[in-house]
Amino acid sequence: MKSTILETGEPIGGGGDGGRAAEASLHGEILIRLRDHVVEGNIPDGGRVPERQLCELFGISRTPLREALKVLAAEGLIELLPNRGARVRALSERDIEELFDVMGGLESLAGRLACENVSDAEIAEIERLHYEMYGFYLRSDMHNYFLINQRIHERIVAASRNETLRATYATFAGRIRRVRYSANFARKRARWAEAMREHEMILDALRRRAASELADILFHHLRNKRTAAVEQMGAPAEIMTPPSQL
Amino acid sequence: MKSTILETGEPIGGGGDGGRAAEASLHGEILIRLRDHVVEGNIPDGGRVPERQLCELFGISRTPLREALKVLAAEGLIELLPNRGARVRALSERDIEELFDVMGGLESLAGRLACENVSDAEIAEIERLHYEMYGFYLRSDMHNYFLINQRIHERIVAASRNETLRATYATFAGRIRRVRYSANFARKRARWAEAMREHEMILDALRRRAASELADILFHHLRNKRTAAVEQMGAPAEIMTPPSQL
DNA sequence: TACCACAAAAATGAATGCAAAAATTGGTAG
DNA sequence: CTACCAATTTTTGCATTCATTTTTGTGGTA
């Protein structure tokens, strides 16, 4: 008996979970590693996902790898062409609009449910993060601003007390991760200030536990992010070159 | 539907689609058939999903079947226990609450987006369905009422013009299909009347294209469905016995 | 009779093998 | 030199095989 495999009987994939469980059973590990491999942009958009190479990269046979590919296809991260293998799914502008809107719907829901369930301590924690983020905004520290921003949204989702929602949110977040990353670099000060104001409204509505209002604000917040992201796409100039792929 | 297999090079799983495409490639067909097999309740809750038997049922080898199992696990329909095979995922009361809330969030979003995009013709069609449904309500024709009800909700989702949302909605709808079916049999006249009133509000808000308002109404509509479903669960008396499983 | 140990049987997880389809290469004709 | 076609190579999809693990069944013992 080795040290890597866990011996618990914990179920895998129980809740369409965003890939949290399933570390056991080779296939599960490969799924996670392959997902990361794709999400992190090691393969260019629309590029082929060569089974053979990945097999030796991960040191496994094709069977578990192909199982993972099927799952990633179901998640929408890659697409499978009959007899022509897997490709990294290139997101069209429309795809990105749709994804941001769905994210908006999910965050909107999260806010609504959070108003029902959030504790005072959680609000206090979100407030703390908010002011921390505000500090980075004042200092124009984009990177740390973005990090805290993410955490605030995650806290709201967590406060919704809905594990199904959390897992679904995680899946979609992974799907647009690359885009969000680059959209992040749209250093438009105007949009940034607007986002900051929206975050103040979010916090205010959450404090008052105004569910419908928070739902509205969050949807529009994401809608504005969508606009910013799409504008950024229009004039990319220099696309982030993936860190070289063997 | 044509002769089952389609020869187009259409990608599979392109959008996390709810199983619409992918009829090609044995694996894809098996995925659909197996999903139906589970959703339709041929295997009891928590029951084992025997690979061997299903293989000969479908007349295939274990490889494509196992690929399908992995996907269904990712969708949350079944769960995989390491070295102990697949089981049909039994939904706890909490699971069902979560699922209804997520469905509420998705329909809420659909309504919001529909207000942006719905055409007059689509509204007219939904109105037509609404009055047709009203007729079944008056005649206490539960079955047809439910069918039209489903179609109205689908029309709203379609009017959102968001394919990603549509696919996600379809996946979750499949996940609670069994529950909805039995919840449907909760013939509480009071709840039924309430639902009818809510539908009138939905139609009204859609006509006025009042996005936030419609979002609210749809969420609460689903929340009420959730309450009804959970109450129904509490006193099931006779659980729908699955039509015997070899 | 209840319980535990042990062995046989079955099922799972992963690797390998094989046929078919696609991509690639080489060659030829125009 | 280019366009087109055929043969080779590669890749994909599925079946089969092999090694573990779990489950089942049996017998012995307290």
Coordinates of C-alpha atoms (C1' of nucleotides) in Angstrom, one line a residue:
Chain A
M1 CA 0.0 0.0 0.0
K2 CA 1.5 3.3 -1.1
S3 CA 1.1 6.8 0.2
T4 CA -0.4 8.6 -2.7
I5 CA -3.7 6.8 -3.1
L6 CA -6.3 7.5 -0.5
E7 CA -8.1 4.6 0.9
T8 CA -11.3 6.3 1.8
G9 CA -14.5 5.3 0.0
E10 CA -15.3 8.9 -0.8
P11 CA -17.4 9.2 -3.9
I12 CA -16.1 10.8 -7.1
G13 CA -17.9 13.4 -9.0
G14 CA -20.7 13.3 -6.6
G15 CA -22.0 16.7 -7.3
G16 CA -20.8 17.7 -10.7
D17 CA -18.2 19.1 -8.4
G18 CA -15.7 21.4 -10.1
G19 CA -13.0 18.9 -9.9
R20 CA -12.4 19.1 -6.2
A21 CA -12.8 15.4 -5.4
A22 CA -11.7 12.6 -7.6
E23 CA -8.0 12.8 -6.8
A24 CA -8.0 9.1 -6.4
S25 CA -8.0 6.6 -9.3
L26 CA -5.5 7.6 -11.9
H27 CA -8.3 8.7 -14.2
G28 CA -9.3 11.3 -11.6
E29 CA -5.8 12.6 -11.2
I30 CA -5.3 12.8 -14.9
L31 CA -8.6 14.6 -15.3
I32 CA -7.4 17.3 -12.9
R33 CA -3.9 17.5 -14.4
L34 CA -5.2 17.6 -18.0
R35 CA -7.7 20.3 -17.1
D36 CA -5.1 22.4 -15.6
H37 CA -2.8 21.8 -18.5
V38 CA -5.5 23.1 -20.8
V39 CA -6.8 26.0 -18.7
E40 CA -3.3 27.3 -18.1
G41 CA -3.0 27.7 -21.8
N42 CA -0.3 25.1 -22.6
I43 CA -2.1 24.4 -25.8
P44 CA -3.1 27.2 -28.2
D45 CA -6.7 27.9 -29.0
G46 CA -8.1 25.4 -31.5
G47 CA -4.9 23.4 -31.2
R48 CA -4.9 19.7 -31.3
V49 CA -4.7 17.7 -28.1
P50 CA -2.4 14.9 -29.0
E51 CA -3.3 11.8 -27.1
R52 CA 0.1 10.1 -27.7
Q53 CA 2.2 13.0 -26.4
L54 CA 0.1 13.6 -23.4
C55 CA 0.2 9.9 -22.5
E56 CA 4.0 10.0 -22.2
L57 CA 3.9 13.4 -20.6
F58 CA 1.7 12.0 -17.9
G59 CA 3.3 8.5 -18.0
I60 CA 0.0 6.6 -18.5
S61 CA -1.8 4.7 -21.2
R62 CA -4.4 6.1 -23.5
T63 CA -7.4 4.7 -21.7
P64 CA -7.6 6.9 -18.7
L65 CA -6.5 9.9 -20.8
R66 CA -9.3 9.4 -23.2
E67 CA -11.8 9.1 -20.3
A68 CA -10.5 12.5 -19.1
L69 CA -10.9 13.9 -22.6
K70 CA -14.5 12.9 -22.7
V71 CA -15.2 14.7 -19.4
L72 CA -13.4 17.8 -20.5
A73 CA -15.5 17.8 -23.6
A74 CA -18.6 17.6 -21.5
E75 CA -17.4 20.5 -19.5
G76 CA -17.0 22.5 -22.7
L77 CA -13.2 23.0 -22.4
I78 CA -12.4 21.0 -25.4
E79 CA -14.3 19.7 -28.4
L80 CA -14.1 16.2 -29.9
L81 CA -14.3 15.8 -33.6
P82 CA -15.3 12.4 -34.8
N83 CA -12.2 10.4 -35.8
R84 CA -10.2 13.6 -35.7
G85 CA -9.4 13.9 -32.0
A86 CA -9.7 16.6 -29.5
R87 CA -9.1 20.3 -29.9
V88 CA -8.9 23.1 -27.4
R89 CA -12.2 24.9 -27.8
A90 CA -11.6 28.4 -29.2
L91 CA -14.0 30.8 -27.7
S92 CA -15.7 33.1 -30.1
E93 CA -16.7 36.6 -29.0
R94 CA -20.3 35.4 -28.7
D95 CA -19.2 32.5 -26.6
I96 CA -17.5 34.9 -24.2
E97 CA -20.6 37.1 -24.0
E98 CA -22.7 34.1 -23.2
L99 CA -20.2 32.9 -20.6
F100 CA -20.1 36.2 -18.8
D101 CA -23.9 36.4 -18.8
V102 CA -24.1 32.9 -17.3
M103 CA -21.5 33.9 -14.7
G104 CA -23.6 37.0 -14.1
G105 CA -26.7 34.8 -13.6
L106 CA -24.8 32.5 -11.2
E107 CA -23.3 35.4 -9.2
S108 CA -26.7 37.1 -9.1
L109 CA -28.2 33.9 -7.7
A110 CA -25.3 33.6 -5.2
G111 CA -26.0 37.1 -4.0
R112 CA -29.7 36.4 -3.6
L113 CA -29.0 33.3 -1.6
A114 CA -26.2 34.9 0.4
C115 CA -28.7 37.5 1.6
E116 CA -30.7 34.6 3.1
N117 CA -27.8 32.9 4.7
V118 CA -24.8 35.1 5.2
S119 CA -23.6 35.6 8.8
D120 CA -22.5 38.9 10.3
A121 CA -19.0 37.5 10.6
E122 CA -18.9 36.7 6.9
I123 CA -20.1 40.2 6.0
A124 CA -17.4 41.6 8.3
E125 CA -14.8 39.5 6.4
I126 CA -16.1 40.6 3.1
E127 CA -15.9 44.2 4.3
R128 CA -12.3 43.7 5.3
L129 CA -11.5 42.3 1.9
H130 CA -13.3 45.2 0.3
Y131 CA -11.3 47.8 2.0
E132 CA -8.1 45.9 1.4
M133 CA -9.1 45.8 -2.3
Y134 CA -9.8 49.5 -2.1
G135 CA -6.3 50.1 -1.0
F136 CA -4.9 48.3 -4.0
Y137 CA -7.2 50.3 -6.2
L138 CA -5.8 53.6 -4.8
R139 CA -2.3 52.3 -5.3
S140 CA -3.2 51.1 -8.8
D141 CA -2.0 47.6 -7.9
M142 CA -3.9 45.8 -10.5
H143 CA -2.6 42.4 -9.7
N144 CA -3.5 42.3 -6.0
Y145 CA -6.7 44.1 -6.7
F146 CA -7.7 41.3 -9.1
L147 CA -6.8 38.7 -6.5
I148 CA -8.9 40.2 -3.8
N149 CA -11.7 40.8 -6.2
Q150 CA -11.8 37.1 -7.0
R151 CA -11.9 36.3 -3.4
I152 CA -14.8 38.6 -2.6
H153 CA -16.8 37.0 -5.3
E154 CA -15.9 33.6 -4.0
R155 CA -16.9 34.6 -0.5
I156 CA -20.3 35.6 -1.8
V157 CA -20.7 32.3 -3.6
A158 CA -19.6 30.5 -0.4
A159 CA -22.2 32.5 1.6
S160 CA -24.9 31.2 -0.6
R161 CA -24.6 27.9 1.2
N162 CA -25.3 26.0 -2.0
E163 CA -22.7 23.5 -2.9
T164 CA -24.2 22.8 -6.3
L165 CA -24.0 26.4 -7.2
R166 CA -20.4 26.6 -6.0
A167 CA -19.4 23.7 -8.1
T168 CA -21.1 25.0 -11.2
Y169 CA -19.6 28.4 -10.6
A170 CA -16.2 26.9 -10.4
T171 CA -16.6 25.1 -13.7
F172 CA -17.6 28.2 -15.6
A173 CA -14.9 30.2 -13.9
G174 CA -12.4 27.7 -15.3
R175 CA -13.9 28.0 -18.7
I176 CA -13.3 31.7 -19.0
R177 CA -10.2 31.9 -16.9
R178 CA -7.9 32.6 -19.7
V179 CA -10.2 35.4 -21.0
R180 CA -10.6 36.9 -17.6
Y181 CA -6.9 36.9 -17.2
S182 CA -6.3 39.0 -20.3
A183 CA -9.4 41.1 -19.8
N184 CA -7.8 41.9 -16.5
F185 CA -5.1 43.7 -18.3
A186 CA -7.5 46.2 -19.8
R187 CA -6.2 48.9 -17.7
K188 CA -9.0 51.3 -18.3
R189 CA -9.0 53.6 -15.3
A190 CA -12.6 54.6 -16.0
R191 CA -13.9 51.1 -16.0
W192 CA -11.8 50.4 -12.9
A193 CA -13.4 53.2 -11.0
E194 CA -16.8 52.1 -12.1
A195 CA -16.1 48.6 -10.9
M196 CA -15.0 50.0 -7.5
R197 CA -18.3 51.9 -7.2
E198 CA -20.2 48.7 -8.1
H199 CA -18.4 46.8 -5.4
E200 CA -19.5 49.5 -2.9
M201 CA -23.1 48.9 -4.0
I202 CA -22.6 45.2 -3.6
L203 CA -21.3 45.5 -0.1
D204 CA -24.1 47.9 0.8
A205 CA -26.8 45.7 -0.5
L206 CA -25.3 42.7 1.2
R207 CA -25.2 44.5 4.5
R208 CA -28.9 45.3 4.2
R209 CA -29.5 41.8 2.9
A210 CA -31.5 43.2 0.0
A211 CA -31.7 40.1 -2.1
S212 CA -33.3 41.3 -5.3
E213 CA -31.3 44.5 -5.3
L214 CA -28.0 42.6 -4.8
A215 CA -29.0 40.2 -7.6
D216 CA -29.5 43.1 -9.9
I217 CA -26.3 44.8 -9.0
L218 CA -24.3 41.6 -9.4
F219 CA -25.8 40.8 -12.8
H220 CA -25.0 44.3 -14.1
H221 CA -21.5 44.2 -12.5
L222 CA -20.8 41.1 -14.6
R223 CA -22.5 42.6 -17.6
N224 CA -20.0 45.5 -17.4
K225 CA -17.2 43.1 -17.0
R226 CA -18.4 41.4 -20.1
T227 CA -18.4 44.7 -22.0
A228 CA -14.9 45.4 -20.9
A229 CA -13.7 42.0 -21.9
V230 CA -15.3 42.1 -25.3
E231 CA -13.8 45.6 -26.0
Q232 CA -10.5 44.3 -24.9
M233 CA -10.8 41.4 -27.4
G234 CA -11.6 43.8 -30.2
A235 CA -8.1 45.3 -30.1
P236 CA -5.8 42.7 -28.6
A237 CA -2.7 43.9 -30.5
E238 CA -0.5 41.5 -28.6
I239 CA -2.1 38.3 -27.6
M240 CA -0.6 36.6 -24.6
T241 CA 1.7 34.0 -26.1
P242 CA 1.4 30.8 -24.1
P243 CA 4.6 30.2 -22.3
S244 CA 6.0 28.1 -25.1
Q245 CA 4.7 24.7 -25.6
L246 CA 7.1 21.9 -26.1
Chain B
M1 CA -34.3 12.5 -36.2
K2 CA -32.7 10.7 -39.0
S3 CA -31.2 7.3 -39.2
T4 CA -29.4 7.7 -35.9
I5 CA -25.9 8.2 -36.9
L6 CA -25.0 11.5 -38.5
E7 CA -22.1 11.9 -40.8
T8 CA -21.4 15.5 -40.3
G9 CA -18.1 16.6 -38.8
E10 CA -20.0 18.5 -36.2
P11 CA -18.0 18.8 -33.0
I12 CA -19.1 16.9 -29.9
G13 CA -19.6 18.4 -26.5
G14 CA -18.8 21.8 -28.0
G15 CA -20.7 23.8 -25.4
G16 CA -21.1 21.6 -22.5
D17 CA -24.3 21.0 -24.4
G18 CA -26.9 19.0 -22.6
G19 CA -26.3 16.0 -24.8
R20 CA -27.8 17.4 -27.9
A21 CA -25.0 16.7 -30.3
A22 CA -22.6 13.7 -30.0
E23 CA -25.0 11.2 -31.6
A24 CA -22.1 10.1 -33.7
S25 CA -19.3 7.9 -32.4
L26 CA -20.5 4.9 -30.4
H27 CA -19.4 6.6 -27.2
G28 CA -21.7 9.5 -27.8
E29 CA -24.6 7.4 -28.5
I30 CA -24.0 5.3 -25.5
L31 CA -23.7 8.4 -23.4
I32 CA -27.2 9.5 -24.5
R33 CA -28.7 6.0 -24.1
L34 CA -27.2 5.5 -20.7
R35 CA -28.2 8.9 -19.5
D36 CA -31.8 8.2 -20.5
H37 CA -31.6 4.8 -18.9
V38 CA -30.6 6.4 -15.6
V39 CA -32.9 9.4 -15.8
E40 CA -35.9 7.3 -16.6
G41 CA -35.3 5.5 -13.4
N42 CA -34.4 2.0 -14.6
I43 CA -32.0 1.8 -11.8
P44 CA -33.1 2.5 -8.2
D45 CA -31.6 5.3 -6.2
G46 CA -28.2 4.4 -4.9
G47 CA -28.3 1.2 -7.0
R48 CA -25.2 -0.2 -8.6
V49 CA -24.7 0.5 -12.3
P50 CA -23.3 -2.9 -13.5
E51 CA -20.9 -2.4 -16.3
R52 CA -21.1 -6.0 -17.4
Q53 CA -24.8 -6.1 -17.8
L54 CA -25.1 -2.8 -19.5
C55 CA -22.4 -3.8 -22.0
E56 CA -24.5 -6.7 -23.2
L57 CA -27.6 -4.6 -23.0
F58 CA -26.1 -2.1 -25.4
G59 CA -24.1 -4.7 -27.2
I60 CA -20.7 -3.0 -26.8
S61 CA -17.5 -3.4 -24.9
R62 CA -16.6 -1.8 -21.6
T63 CA -14.4 0.9 -23.0
P64 CA -17.1 3.2 -24.4
L65 CA -19.4 2.4 -21.6
R66 CA -16.8 3.4 -19.0
E67 CA -16.2 6.7 -20.9
A68 CA -19.9 7.5 -20.7
L69 CA -19.9 6.7 -17.0
K70 CA -17.2 9.2 -16.4
V71 CA -19.2 11.9 -18.1
L72 CA -22.4 11.1 -16.3
A73 CA -20.4 11.3 -13.0
A74 CA -19.2 14.7 -14.0
E75 CA -22.7 15.7 -14.7
G76 CA -23.7 14.6 -11.2
L77 CA -26.1 11.9 -12.3
I78 CA -24.1 9.0 -10.9
E79 CA -21.2 8.8 -8.5
L80 CA -18.0 6.7 -8.9
L81 CA -16.6 4.9 -5.9
P82 CA -13.0 3.9 -6.2
N83 CA -12.8 0.2 -7.1
R84 CA -16.4 -0.1 -6.3
G85 CA -18.1 1.0 -9.4
A86 CA -20.8 3.4 -10.2
R87 CA -24.0 4.1 -8.3
V88 CA -27.0 6.1 -9.2
R89 CA -26.7 9.2 -7.2
A90 CA -29.5 9.4 -4.6
L91 CA -30.6 13.0 -4.1
S92 CA -30.9 14.1 -0.5
E93 CA -33.5 16.7 0.4
R94 CA -30.8 19.2 0.6
D95 CA -29.6 18.3 -2.9
I96 CA -33.0 18.9 -4.2
E97 CA -33.3 22.2 -2.5
E98 CA -30.0 23.2 -4.0
L99 CA -31.0 22.0 -7.5
F100 CA -34.2 23.9 -7.4
D101 CA -32.5 27.1 -6.3
V102 CA -29.9 26.7 -9.1
M103 CA -32.7 26.1 -11.6
G104 CA -34.3 29.2 -10.2
G105 CA -31.2 31.2 -10.8
L106 CA -30.9 29.9 -14.3
E107 CA -34.5 30.7 -15.2
S108 CA -34.2 34.0 -13.5
L109 CA -31.3 34.8 -15.8
A110 CA -33.2 33.4 -18.8
G111 CA -36.0 35.8 -18.0
R112 CA -33.7 38.7 -17.7
L113 CA -32.0 38.0 -21.0
A114 CA -35.3 37.2 -22.7
C115 CA -36.4 40.7 -21.9
E116 CA -33.5 42.0 -23.9
N117 CA -34.0 39.7 -26.8
V118 CA -37.5 38.3 -27.1
S119 CA -39.5 39.2 -30.2
D120 CA -43.1 40.1 -30.3
A121 CA -43.8 36.9 -32.1
E122 CA -42.2 34.9 -29.4
I123 CA -44.2 36.7 -26.8
A124 CA -47.4 36.0 -28.7
E125 CA -46.4 32.3 -28.9
I126 CA -45.8 32.2 -25.1
E127 CA -49.1 33.9 -24.6
R128 CA -50.8 31.3 -26.7
L129 CA -49.2 28.5 -24.6
H130 CA -50.2 30.4 -21.5
Y131 CA -53.9 30.4 -22.3
E132 CA -53.7 26.8 -23.5
M133 CA -52.2 25.9 -20.2
Y134 CA -54.9 27.9 -18.4
G135 CA -57.5 25.8 -20.1
F136 CA -55.9 22.6 -18.8
Y137 CA -55.8 24.2 -15.4
L138 CA -59.5 24.9 -15.5
R139 CA -60.1 21.3 -16.6
S140 CA -57.8 20.0 -13.9
D141 CA -55.8 18.2 -16.6
M142 CA -52.6 17.9 -14.6
H143 CA -50.7 16.0 -17.3
N144 CA -51.2 18.4 -20.1
Y145 CA -50.8 21.4 -17.8
F146 CA -47.4 20.1 -16.9
L147 CA -46.4 19.6 -20.5
I148 CA -47.3 23.1 -21.5
N149 CA -45.7 24.5 -18.4
Q150 CA -42.4 22.9 -19.3
R151 CA -42.7 24.3 -22.8
I152 CA -43.3 27.8 -21.6
H153 CA -40.2 27.7 -19.5
E154 CA -38.2 26.3 -22.4
R155 CA -39.5 29.1 -24.6
I156 CA -38.3 31.6 -22.1
V157 CA -34.9 30.0 -22.0
A158 CA -34.8 29.9 -25.8
A159 CA -35.7 33.6 -26.0
S160 CA -32.7 34.4 -23.9
R161 CA -30.6 33.7 -27.0
N162 CA -27.9 32.1 -24.9
E163 CA -26.9 28.7 -26.0
T164 CA -24.6 28.2 -23.1
L165 CA -27.5 28.9 -20.7
R166 CA -29.8 26.6 -22.6
A167 CA -27.3 23.7 -22.4
T168 CA -26.7 24.2 -18.7
Y169 CA -30.4 24.5 -18.1
A170 CA -31.0 21.2 -19.9
T171 CA -28.4 19.4 -17.8
F172 CA -29.9 20.5 -14.5
A173 CA -33.4 19.8 -15.8
G174 CA -32.3 16.2 -16.4
R175 CA -30.8 16.0 -13.0
I176 CA -34.1 16.7 -11.2
R177 CA -36.3 15.2 -13.8
R178 CA -37.3 12.3 -11.6
V179 CA -38.1 14.5 -8.7
R180 CA -40.1 17.0 -10.8
Y181 CA -42.0 14.1 -12.1
S182 CA -43.1 12.9 -8.7
A183 CA -43.5 16.5 -7.4
N184 CA -45.8 17.0 -10.2
F185 CA -48.2 14.5 -8.6
A186 CA -48.6 16.7 -5.5
R187 CA -52.0 17.6 -6.5
K188 CA -52.4 20.5 -4.1
R189 CA -55.0 22.7 -5.6
A190 CA -53.9 25.6 -3.6
R191 CA -50.3 25.5 -4.9
W192 CA -51.6 24.9 -8.4
A193 CA -53.7 28.1 -8.3
E194 CA -50.7 30.0 -6.9
A195 CA -48.5 28.7 -9.7
M196 CA -51.1 29.9 -12.2
R197 CA -51.1 33.4 -10.7
E198 CA -47.3 33.4 -10.9
H199 CA -47.4 32.5 -14.5
E200 CA -49.7 35.4 -15.2
M201 CA -47.2 37.7 -13.5
I202 CA -44.4 36.1 -15.6
L203 CA -46.3 36.8 -18.8
D204 CA -47.1 40.3 -17.7
A205 CA -43.5 41.2 -16.8
L206 CA -42.3 39.6 -20.1
R207 CA -44.7 41.7 -22.1
R208 CA -43.4 44.8 -20.5
R209 CA -39.9 43.5 -20.8
A210 CA -39.3 44.3 -17.2
A211 CA -36.0 42.4 -16.7
S212 CA -35.3 42.7 -13.0
E213 CA -39.0 42.2 -12.1
L214 CA -39.2 39.0 -14.3
A215 CA -36.0 37.8 -12.8
D216 CA -37.5 38.1 -9.3
I217 CA -40.7 36.5 -10.2
L218 CA -39.0 33.5 -11.9
F219 CA -36.7 32.9 -8.9
H220 CA -39.6 33.0 -6.5
H221 CA -41.7 30.8 -8.8
L222 CA -39.0 28.2 -8.7
R223 CA -38.6 28.7 -5.0
N224 CA -42.2 27.9 -4.5
K225 CA -41.9 24.8 -6.7
R226 CA -39.0 23.8 -4.4
T227 CA -41.1 24.2 -1.4
A228 CA -43.9 22.1 -2.9
A229 CA -41.4 19.4 -4.0
V230 CA -39.8 19.1 -0.6
E231 CA -43.1 18.9 1.1
Q232 CA -44.1 16.2 -1.3
M233 CA -40.9 14.4 -0.4
G234 CA -41.7 14.5 3.3
A235 CA -44.8 12.3 2.9
P236 CA -44.3 10.2 -0.2
A237 CA -46.4 7.3 1.0
E238 CA -46.0 5.4 -2.3
I239 CA -42.7 5.9 -4.0
M240 CA -42.7 5.3 -7.6
T241 CA -41.4 1.9 -7.9
P242 CA -39.0 1.7 -10.9
P243 CA -40.4 -0.8 -13.4
S244 CA -38.4 -3.7 -12.1
Q245 CA -34.8 -3.9 -12.8
L246 CA -33.5 -7.2 -14.1
Chain C
dT1 C1' -25.4 -20.5 16.5
dA2 C1' -22.4 -16.6 15.8
dC3 C1' -18.1 -15.2 14.2
dC4 C1' -13.8 -15.0 11.9
dA5 C1' -10.3 -16.6 8.5
dC6 C1' -9.4 -18.0 4.1
dA7 C1' -10.1 -19.0 -0.7
dA8 C1' -12.8 -18.6 -4.9
dA9 C1' -15.3 -15.7 -7.8
dA10 C1' -16.5 -11.5 -9.8
dA11 C1' -15.9 -6.8 -10.8
dT12 C1' -13.1 -2.8 -11.4
dG13 C1' -9.0 0.0 -13.3
dA14 C1' -5.7 0.3 -16.6
dA15 C1' -2.7 -1.4 -20.6
dT16 C1' -2.4 -3.4 -24.9
dG17 C1' -3.9 -4.9 -29.5
dC18 C1' -6.3 -4.3 -33.8
dA19 C1' -9.2 -2.4 -37.6
dA20 C1' -10.6 1.8 -39.7
dA21 C1' -10.2 6.6 -40.6
dA22 C1' -7.5 10.6 -41.4
dA23 C1' -3.1 13.1 -42.2
dT24 C1' 1.2 13.0 -44.6
dT25 C1' 4.3 12.0 -48.0
dG26 C1' 5.9 11.0 -52.5
dG27 C1' 5.3 10.8 -57.2
dT28 C1' 3.4 11.9 -61.6
dA29 C1' 1.1 14.4 -65.2
dG30 C1' -0.1 18.7 -67.0
Chain D
dC1 C1' 6.5 24.7 -61.1
dT2 C1' 2.0 23.5 -59.7
dA3 C1' -2.0 20.5 -59.1
dC4 C1' -3.6 16.2 -58.3
dC5 C1' -3.6 11.4 -56.9
dA6 C1' -2.0 7.2 -54.6
dA7 C1' 0.7 4.8 -51.0
dT8 C1' 2.5 5.2 -46.4
dT9 C1' 2.4 6.6 -41.8
dT10 C1' 0.0 8.3 -38.0
dT11 C1' -4.0 8.6 -35.2
dT12 C1' -8.3 7.5 -33.6
dG13 C1' -12.0 4.3 -31.8
dC14 C1' -13.1 0.3 -29.8
dA15 C1' -12.3 -4.6 -28.2
dT16 C1' -9.6 -7.5 -25.6
dT17 C1' -6.5 -8.8 -22.0
dC18 C1' -4.1 -8.5 -17.5
dA19 C1' -3.4 -7.2 -12.7
dT20 C1' -5.8 -5.6 -8.3
dT21 C1' -9.3 -5.0 -5.5
dT22 C1' -13.6 -6.2 -3.7
dT23 C1' -17.1 -9.3 -2.8
dT24 C1' -18.9 -13.7 -2.0
dG25 C1' -19.0 -18.3 -0.3
dT26 C1' -17.3 -21.9 2.7
dG27 C1' -15.5 -24.1 6.6
dG28 C1' -13.6 -24.2 11.0
dT29 C1' -13.7 -22.7 15.8
dA30 C1' -15.3 -20.7 20.1

